[in-house]
CSV table of C-alpha atoms in Angstrom, one decimal:
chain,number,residue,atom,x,y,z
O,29,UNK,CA,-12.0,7.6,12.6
O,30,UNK,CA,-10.0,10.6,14.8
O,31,UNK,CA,-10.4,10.6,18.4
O,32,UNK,CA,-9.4,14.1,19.7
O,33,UNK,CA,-6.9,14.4,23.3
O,34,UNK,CA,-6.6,17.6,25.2
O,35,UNK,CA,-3.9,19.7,23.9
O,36,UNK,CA,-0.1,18.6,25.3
O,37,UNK,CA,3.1,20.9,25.6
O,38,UNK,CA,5.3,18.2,27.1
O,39,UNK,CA,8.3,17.1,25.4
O,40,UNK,CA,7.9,13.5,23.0
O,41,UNK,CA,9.9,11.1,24.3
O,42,UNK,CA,11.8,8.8,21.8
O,43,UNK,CA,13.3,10.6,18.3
O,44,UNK,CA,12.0,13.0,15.5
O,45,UNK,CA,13.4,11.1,12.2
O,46,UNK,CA,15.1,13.8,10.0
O,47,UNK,CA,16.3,16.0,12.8
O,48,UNK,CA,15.7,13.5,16.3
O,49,UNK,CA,15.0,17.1,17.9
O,50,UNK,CA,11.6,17.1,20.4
O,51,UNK,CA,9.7,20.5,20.6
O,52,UNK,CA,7.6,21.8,23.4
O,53,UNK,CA,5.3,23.9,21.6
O,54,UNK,CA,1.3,23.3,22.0
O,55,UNK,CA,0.0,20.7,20.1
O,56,UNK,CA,-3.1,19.1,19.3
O,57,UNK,CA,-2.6,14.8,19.7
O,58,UNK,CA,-5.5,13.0,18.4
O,59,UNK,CA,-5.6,8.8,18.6
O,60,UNK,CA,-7.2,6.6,15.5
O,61,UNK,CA,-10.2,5.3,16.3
O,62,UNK,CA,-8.8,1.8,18.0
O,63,UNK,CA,-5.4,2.8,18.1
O,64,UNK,CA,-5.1,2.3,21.6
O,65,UNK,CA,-5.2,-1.5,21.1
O,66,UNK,CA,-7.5,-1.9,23.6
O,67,UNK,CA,-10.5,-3.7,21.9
O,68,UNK,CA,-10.4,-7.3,19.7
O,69,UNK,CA,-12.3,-9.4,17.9
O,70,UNK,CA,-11.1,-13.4,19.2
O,71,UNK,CA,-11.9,-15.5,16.2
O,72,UNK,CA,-12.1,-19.5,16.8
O,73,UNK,CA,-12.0,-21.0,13.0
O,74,UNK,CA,-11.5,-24.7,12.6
O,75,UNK,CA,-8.8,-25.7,9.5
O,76,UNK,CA,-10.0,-28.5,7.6
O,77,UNK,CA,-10.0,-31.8,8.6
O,78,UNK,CA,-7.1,-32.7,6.1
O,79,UNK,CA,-4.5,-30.6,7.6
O,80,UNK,CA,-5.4,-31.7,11.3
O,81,UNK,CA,-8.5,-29.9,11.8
O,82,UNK,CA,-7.4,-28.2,14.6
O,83,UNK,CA,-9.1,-24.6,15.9
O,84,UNK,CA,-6.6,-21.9,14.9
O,85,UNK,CA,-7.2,-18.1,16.9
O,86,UNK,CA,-7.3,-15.3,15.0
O,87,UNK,CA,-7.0,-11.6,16.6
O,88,UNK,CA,-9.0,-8.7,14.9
O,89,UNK,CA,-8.3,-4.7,16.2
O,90,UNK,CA,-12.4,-4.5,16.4
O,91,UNK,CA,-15.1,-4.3,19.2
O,92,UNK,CA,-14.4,-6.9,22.1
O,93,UNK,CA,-15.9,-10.2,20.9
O,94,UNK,CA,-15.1,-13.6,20.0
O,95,UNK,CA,-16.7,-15.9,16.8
O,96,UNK,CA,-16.8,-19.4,16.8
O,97,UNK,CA,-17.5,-20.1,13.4
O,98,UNK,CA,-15.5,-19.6,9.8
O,99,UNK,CA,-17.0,-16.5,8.4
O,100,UNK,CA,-14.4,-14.2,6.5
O,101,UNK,CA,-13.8,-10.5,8.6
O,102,UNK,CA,-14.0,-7.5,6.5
O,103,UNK,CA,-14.5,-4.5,9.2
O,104,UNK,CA,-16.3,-4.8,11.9
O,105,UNK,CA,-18.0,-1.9,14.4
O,106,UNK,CA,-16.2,1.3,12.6
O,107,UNK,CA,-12.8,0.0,13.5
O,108,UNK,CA,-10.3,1.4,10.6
O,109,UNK,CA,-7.8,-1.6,11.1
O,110,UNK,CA,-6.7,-4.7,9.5
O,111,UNK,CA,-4.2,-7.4,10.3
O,112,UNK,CA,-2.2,-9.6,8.7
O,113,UNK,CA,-4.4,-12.5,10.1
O,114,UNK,CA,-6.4,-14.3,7.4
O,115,UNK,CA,-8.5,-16.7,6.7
O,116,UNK,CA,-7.7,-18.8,3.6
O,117,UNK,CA,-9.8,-21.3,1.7
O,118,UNK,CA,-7.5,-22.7,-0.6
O,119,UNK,CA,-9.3,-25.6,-3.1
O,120,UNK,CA,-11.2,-26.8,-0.6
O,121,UNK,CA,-9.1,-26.0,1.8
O,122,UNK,CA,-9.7,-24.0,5.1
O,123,UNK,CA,-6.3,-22.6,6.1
O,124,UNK,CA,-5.6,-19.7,8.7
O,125,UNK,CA,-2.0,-17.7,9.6
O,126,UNK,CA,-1.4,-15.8,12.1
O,127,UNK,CA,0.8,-13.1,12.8
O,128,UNK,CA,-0.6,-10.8,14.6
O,129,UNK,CA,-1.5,-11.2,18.5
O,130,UNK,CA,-3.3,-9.5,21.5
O,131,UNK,CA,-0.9,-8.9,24.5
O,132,UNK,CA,-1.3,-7.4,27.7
O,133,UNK,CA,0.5,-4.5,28.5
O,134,UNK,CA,1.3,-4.2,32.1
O,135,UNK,CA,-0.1,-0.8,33.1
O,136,UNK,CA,-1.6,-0.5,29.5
O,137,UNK,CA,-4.6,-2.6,28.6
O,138,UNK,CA,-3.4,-4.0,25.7
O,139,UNK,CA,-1.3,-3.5,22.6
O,140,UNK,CA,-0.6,-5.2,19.3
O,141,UNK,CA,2.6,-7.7,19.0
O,142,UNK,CA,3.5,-8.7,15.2
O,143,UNK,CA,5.8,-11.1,14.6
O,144,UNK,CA,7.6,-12.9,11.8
O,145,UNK,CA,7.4,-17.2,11.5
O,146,UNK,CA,7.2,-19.2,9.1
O,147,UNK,CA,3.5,-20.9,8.4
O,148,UNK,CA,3.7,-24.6,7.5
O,149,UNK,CA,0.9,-26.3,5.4
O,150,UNK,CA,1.0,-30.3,5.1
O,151,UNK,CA,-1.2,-33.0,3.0
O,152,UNK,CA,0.2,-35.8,3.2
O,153,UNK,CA,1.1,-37.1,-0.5
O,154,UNK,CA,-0.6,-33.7,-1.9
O,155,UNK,CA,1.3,-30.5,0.2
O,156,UNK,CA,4.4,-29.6,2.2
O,157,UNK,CA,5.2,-25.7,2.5
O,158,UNK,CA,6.4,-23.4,4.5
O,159,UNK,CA,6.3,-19.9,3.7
O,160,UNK,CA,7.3,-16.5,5.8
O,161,UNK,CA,4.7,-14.3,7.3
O,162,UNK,CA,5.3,-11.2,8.6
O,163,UNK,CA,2.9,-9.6,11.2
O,164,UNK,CA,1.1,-6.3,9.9
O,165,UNK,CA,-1.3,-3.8,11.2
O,166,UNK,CA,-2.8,-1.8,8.8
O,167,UNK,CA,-5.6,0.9,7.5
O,168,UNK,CA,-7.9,-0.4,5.6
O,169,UNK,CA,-9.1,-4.1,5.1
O,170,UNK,CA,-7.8,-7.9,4.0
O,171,UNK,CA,-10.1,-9.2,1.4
O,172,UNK,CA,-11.2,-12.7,3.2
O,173,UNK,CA,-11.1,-15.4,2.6
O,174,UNK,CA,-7.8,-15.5,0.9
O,175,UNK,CA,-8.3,-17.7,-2.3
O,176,UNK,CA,-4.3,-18.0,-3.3
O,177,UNK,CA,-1.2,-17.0,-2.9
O,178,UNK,CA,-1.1,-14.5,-5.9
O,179,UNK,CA,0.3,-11.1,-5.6
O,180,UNK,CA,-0.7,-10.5,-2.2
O,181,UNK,CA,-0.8,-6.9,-2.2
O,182,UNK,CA,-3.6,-7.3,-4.2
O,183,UNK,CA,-5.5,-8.5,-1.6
O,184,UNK,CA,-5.3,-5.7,1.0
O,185,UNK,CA,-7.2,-2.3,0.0
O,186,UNK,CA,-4.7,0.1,1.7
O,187,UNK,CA,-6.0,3.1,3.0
O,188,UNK,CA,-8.6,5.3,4.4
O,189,UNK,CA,-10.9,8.4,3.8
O,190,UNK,CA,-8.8,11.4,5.3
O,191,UNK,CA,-8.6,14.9,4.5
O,192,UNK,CA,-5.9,16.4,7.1
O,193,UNK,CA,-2.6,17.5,7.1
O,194,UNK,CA,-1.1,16.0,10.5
O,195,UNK,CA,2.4,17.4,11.5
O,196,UNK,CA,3.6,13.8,13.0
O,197,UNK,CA,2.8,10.2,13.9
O,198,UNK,CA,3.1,9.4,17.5
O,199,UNK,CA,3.4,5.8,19.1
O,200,UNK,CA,4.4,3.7,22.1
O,201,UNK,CA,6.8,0.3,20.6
O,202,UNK,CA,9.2,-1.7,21.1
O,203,UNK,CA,11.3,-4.2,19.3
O,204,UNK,CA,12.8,-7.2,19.4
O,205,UNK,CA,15.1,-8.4,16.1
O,206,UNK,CA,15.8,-11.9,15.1
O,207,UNK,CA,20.0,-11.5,15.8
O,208,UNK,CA,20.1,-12.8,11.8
O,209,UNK,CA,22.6,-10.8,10.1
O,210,UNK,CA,20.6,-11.5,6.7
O,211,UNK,CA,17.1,-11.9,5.4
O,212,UNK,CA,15.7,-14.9,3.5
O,213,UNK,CA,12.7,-15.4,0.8
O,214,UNK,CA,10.5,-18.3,1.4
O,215,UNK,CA,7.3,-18.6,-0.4
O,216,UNK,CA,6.9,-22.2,0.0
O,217,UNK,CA,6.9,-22.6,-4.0
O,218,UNK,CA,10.0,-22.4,-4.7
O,219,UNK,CA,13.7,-22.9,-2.9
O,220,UNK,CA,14.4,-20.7,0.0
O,221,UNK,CA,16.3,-17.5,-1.0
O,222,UNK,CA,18.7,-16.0,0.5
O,223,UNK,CA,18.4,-11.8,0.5
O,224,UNK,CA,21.2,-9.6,2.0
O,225,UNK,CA,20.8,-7.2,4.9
O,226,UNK,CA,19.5,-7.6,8.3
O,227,UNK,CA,15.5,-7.6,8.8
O,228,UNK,CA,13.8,-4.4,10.2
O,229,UNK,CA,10.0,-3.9,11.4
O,230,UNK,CA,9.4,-0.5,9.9
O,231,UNK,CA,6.4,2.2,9.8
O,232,UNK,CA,5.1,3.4,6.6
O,233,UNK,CA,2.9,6.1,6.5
O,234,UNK,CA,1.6,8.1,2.8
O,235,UNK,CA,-0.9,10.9,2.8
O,236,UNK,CA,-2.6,10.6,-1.4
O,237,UNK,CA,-4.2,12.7,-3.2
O,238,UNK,CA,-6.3,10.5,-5.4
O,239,UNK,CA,-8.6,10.4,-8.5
O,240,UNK,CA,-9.9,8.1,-10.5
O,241,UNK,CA,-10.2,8.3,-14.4
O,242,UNK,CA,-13.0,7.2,-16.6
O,243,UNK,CA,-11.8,3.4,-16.9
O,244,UNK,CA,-12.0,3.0,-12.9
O,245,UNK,CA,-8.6,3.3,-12.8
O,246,UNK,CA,-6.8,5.1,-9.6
O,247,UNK,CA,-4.2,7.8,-9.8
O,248,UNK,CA,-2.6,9.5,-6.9
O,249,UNK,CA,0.0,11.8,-5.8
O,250,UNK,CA,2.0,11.5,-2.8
O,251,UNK,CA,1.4,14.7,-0.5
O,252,UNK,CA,3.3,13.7,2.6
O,253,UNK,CA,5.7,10.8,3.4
O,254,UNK,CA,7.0,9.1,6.7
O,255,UNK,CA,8.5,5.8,6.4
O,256,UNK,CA,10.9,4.3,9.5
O,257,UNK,CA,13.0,1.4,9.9
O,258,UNK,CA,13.9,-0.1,13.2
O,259,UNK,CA,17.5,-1.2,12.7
O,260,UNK,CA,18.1,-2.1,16.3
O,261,UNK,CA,16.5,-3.6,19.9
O,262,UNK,CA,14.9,-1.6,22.7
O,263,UNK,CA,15.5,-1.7,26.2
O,264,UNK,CA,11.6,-2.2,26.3
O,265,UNK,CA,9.0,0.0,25.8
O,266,UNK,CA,9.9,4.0,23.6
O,267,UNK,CA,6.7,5.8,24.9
O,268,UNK,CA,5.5,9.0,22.6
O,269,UNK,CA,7.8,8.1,20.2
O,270,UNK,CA,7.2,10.7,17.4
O,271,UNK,CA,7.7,10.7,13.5
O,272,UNK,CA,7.5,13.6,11.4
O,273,UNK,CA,5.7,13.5,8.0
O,274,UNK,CA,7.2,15.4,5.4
O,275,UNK,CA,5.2,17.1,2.7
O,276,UNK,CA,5.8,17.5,-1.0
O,277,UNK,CA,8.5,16.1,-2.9
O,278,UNK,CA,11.5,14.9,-0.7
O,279,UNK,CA,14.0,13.5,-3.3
O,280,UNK,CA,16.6,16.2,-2.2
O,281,UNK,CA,16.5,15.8,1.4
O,282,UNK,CA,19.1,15.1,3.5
O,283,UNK,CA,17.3,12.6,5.8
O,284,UNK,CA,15.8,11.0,1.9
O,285,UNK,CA,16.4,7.5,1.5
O,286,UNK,CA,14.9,5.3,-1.3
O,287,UNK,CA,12.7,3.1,0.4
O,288,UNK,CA,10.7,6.4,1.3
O,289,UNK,CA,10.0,7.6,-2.7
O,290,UNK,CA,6.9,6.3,-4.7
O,291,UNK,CA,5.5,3.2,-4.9
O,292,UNK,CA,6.2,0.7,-7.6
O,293,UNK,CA,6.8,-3.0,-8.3
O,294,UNK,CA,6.8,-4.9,-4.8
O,295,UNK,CA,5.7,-2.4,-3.1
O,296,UNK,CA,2.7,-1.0,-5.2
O,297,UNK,CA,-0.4,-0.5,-3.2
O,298,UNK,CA,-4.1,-1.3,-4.2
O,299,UNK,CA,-7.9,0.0,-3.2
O,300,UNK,CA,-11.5,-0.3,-4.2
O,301,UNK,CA,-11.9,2.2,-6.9
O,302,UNK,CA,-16.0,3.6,-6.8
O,303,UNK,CA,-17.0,0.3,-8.4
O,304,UNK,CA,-15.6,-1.9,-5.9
O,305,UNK,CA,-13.2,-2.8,-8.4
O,306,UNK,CA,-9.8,-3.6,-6.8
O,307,UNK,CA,-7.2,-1.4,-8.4
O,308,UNK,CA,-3.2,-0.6,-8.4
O,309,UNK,CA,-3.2,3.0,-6.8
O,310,UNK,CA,-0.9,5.0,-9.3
O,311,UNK,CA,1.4,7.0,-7.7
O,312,UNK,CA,2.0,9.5,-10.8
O,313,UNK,CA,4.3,12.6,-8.7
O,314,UNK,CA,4.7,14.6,-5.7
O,315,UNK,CA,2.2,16.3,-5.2
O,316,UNK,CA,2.6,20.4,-3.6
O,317,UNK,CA,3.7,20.6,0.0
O,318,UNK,CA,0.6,22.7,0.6
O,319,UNK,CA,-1.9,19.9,-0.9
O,320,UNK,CA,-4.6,18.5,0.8
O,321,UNK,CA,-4.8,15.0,1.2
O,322,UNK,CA,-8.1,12.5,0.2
O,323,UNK,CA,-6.5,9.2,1.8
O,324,UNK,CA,-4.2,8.1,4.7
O,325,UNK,CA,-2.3,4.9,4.5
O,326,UNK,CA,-0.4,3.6,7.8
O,327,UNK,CA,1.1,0.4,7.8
O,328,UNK,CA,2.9,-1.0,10.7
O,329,UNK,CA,5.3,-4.4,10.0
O,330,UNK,CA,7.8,-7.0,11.7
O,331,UNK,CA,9.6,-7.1,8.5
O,332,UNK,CA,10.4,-4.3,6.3
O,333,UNK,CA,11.2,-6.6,2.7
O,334,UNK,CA,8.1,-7.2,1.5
O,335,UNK,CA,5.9,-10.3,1.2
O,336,UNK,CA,7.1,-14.0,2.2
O,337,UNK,CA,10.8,-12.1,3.2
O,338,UNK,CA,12.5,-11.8,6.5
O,339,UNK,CA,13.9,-13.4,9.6
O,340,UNK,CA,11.9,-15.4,11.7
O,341,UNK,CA,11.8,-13.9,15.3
O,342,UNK,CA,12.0,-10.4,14.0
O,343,UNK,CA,9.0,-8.7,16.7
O,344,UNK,CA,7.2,-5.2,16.6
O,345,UNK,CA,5.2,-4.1,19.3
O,346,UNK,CA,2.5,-1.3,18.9
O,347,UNK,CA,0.4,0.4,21.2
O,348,UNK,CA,-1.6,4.3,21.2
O,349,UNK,CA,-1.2,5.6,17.5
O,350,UNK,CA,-2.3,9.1,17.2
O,351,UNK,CA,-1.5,12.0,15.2
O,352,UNK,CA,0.0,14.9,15.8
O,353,UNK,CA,-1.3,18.6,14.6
């Protein structure tokens, strides 16, 4: 899943979070496999004939290919990624959304652009909605096709097979906000919400330690923490950006806020335990600051409030992820 680079000594461009200091010592920068953006899957799925039937594009981070036909994706060629893009079949219904798209990059190849709109669904005499979908790149996989709306965390088994103890994230972005000084909730089941506080596309990365008990149930403890928040625009593209992850339990740090602590309600992550069972991953502690991890989880999103809330406009751009050691 790690693709190695030479060793660097330059300075990072962009910030450190927690101390915004760049260093210049030898390091080792390795890129997820994919993470340069540069290879996806074009998928060509035609909705059903009662909402218009029209062919909807869907954009997969996988080996260069396109499908013309309505098959559910669930990992294709080794590629450690997931989107946000899903294919639904809803009673009968096929349905698609998406949120995440292939851009060029001038210069570049290609990188990811998420972005937050709201996806409309109309029957006449049967369905009108509209709910809020934010764009999101993510290790691990979406459990196609998407069968209803239900708790969709659910859905996405978050997370990979790693085993390393990285010193920092690095990444090229960008961002773009929506200029709405608050956030709204609109699940298309109920009245649109109104929820203070601007929207930010954010970067959430957990190293776990996990387990599983004798019910199939998985535990974890969280061994090393970065979680960011974009809270304003960029004059384009922050090359080399770096993040550093912070190990063990970091309740009394300084730079410690509470999105960054473990993760319940909302926010609660699920996997495939050994049975292919999907499972809440119990986040029981911290775990030592010299632990070892079993599992990465790196989420990139447009919006930072969780599912079916944000502004619409609100735009992350991703391009080279790698790691930093």
């Amino acid at each position: 899943m790690i693709a190695a680079m030479p060793t660097v000594g330059a300075k990072a461009e962009g910030h450190t979070p927690g101390d915004n200091k760049a260093t210049a010592t030898q390091e080792k920068v390795e890129y997820i496999s994919f993470g340069n953006f540069d290879n996806w899957l074009t998928r060509n799925i035609k909705e059903s004939g009662i909402i218009g039937g029209k062919t909807k594009t869907l954009y997969e981070i996988a080996p260069n290919g396109t499908w013309n036909n309505n098959n559910p994706y669930n990992g294709l060629g080794g590629s450690p990624w997931a989107t946000s893009n899903v294919l639904a079949k809803v009673s009968g219904i096929t349905k698609t959304n998406t949120s995440v798209y292939k851009e060029a990059r001038a210069g570049h190849g290609y990188c990811a652009k998420l972005y937050t709109h709201l996806e409309e669904c109309k029957v006449m005499g049967i369905v009108n909605i509209k709910v809020l979908a934010a764009g999101s790149v993510y290790l691990g996989h979406m459990l196609e096709p998407i069968t209803n709306t239900n708790n969709p965390m659910a859905k996405l088994d978050a997370g990979i097979k790693f085993n390393k103890r990285p010193k920092a994230l690095m990444v090229d972005y960008k961002v773009q906000l929506s200029g709405q000084p608050n956030r709204v909730k609109q699940t298309g089941f109920s009245k649109v919400q109104g929820v203070k506080g601007i929207d930010m596309p954010d970067i959430v990365l957990y190293l776990q330690k996990r387990w599983e008990d004798e019910k199939g149930n998985i535990h974890a403890k969280r061994v090393g923490t970065m979680v960011y928040r974009f809270n304003k625009n960029t004059n384009g593209w922050v090359n080399n950006a770096r993040f550093d992850i912070h190990y063990g339990n970091i309740t009394g740090q300084k730079f410690y806020q509470n999105y960054m602590g473990l993760t319940t309600g909302s926010i609660t992550k699920y996997a495939k335990n050994s049975k292919g069972k999907m499972k809440k991953i119990i986040e029981e502690g911290w775990a030592d600051a010299g632990e070892t991890p079993t599992h990465l989880i790196l989420q990139f999103d447009s919006s930072h409030g969780g599912a079916y809330v944000g502004s619409v406009g609100n735009t992350l751009w991703i391009d080279n992820v790698r790691l930093v050691y």
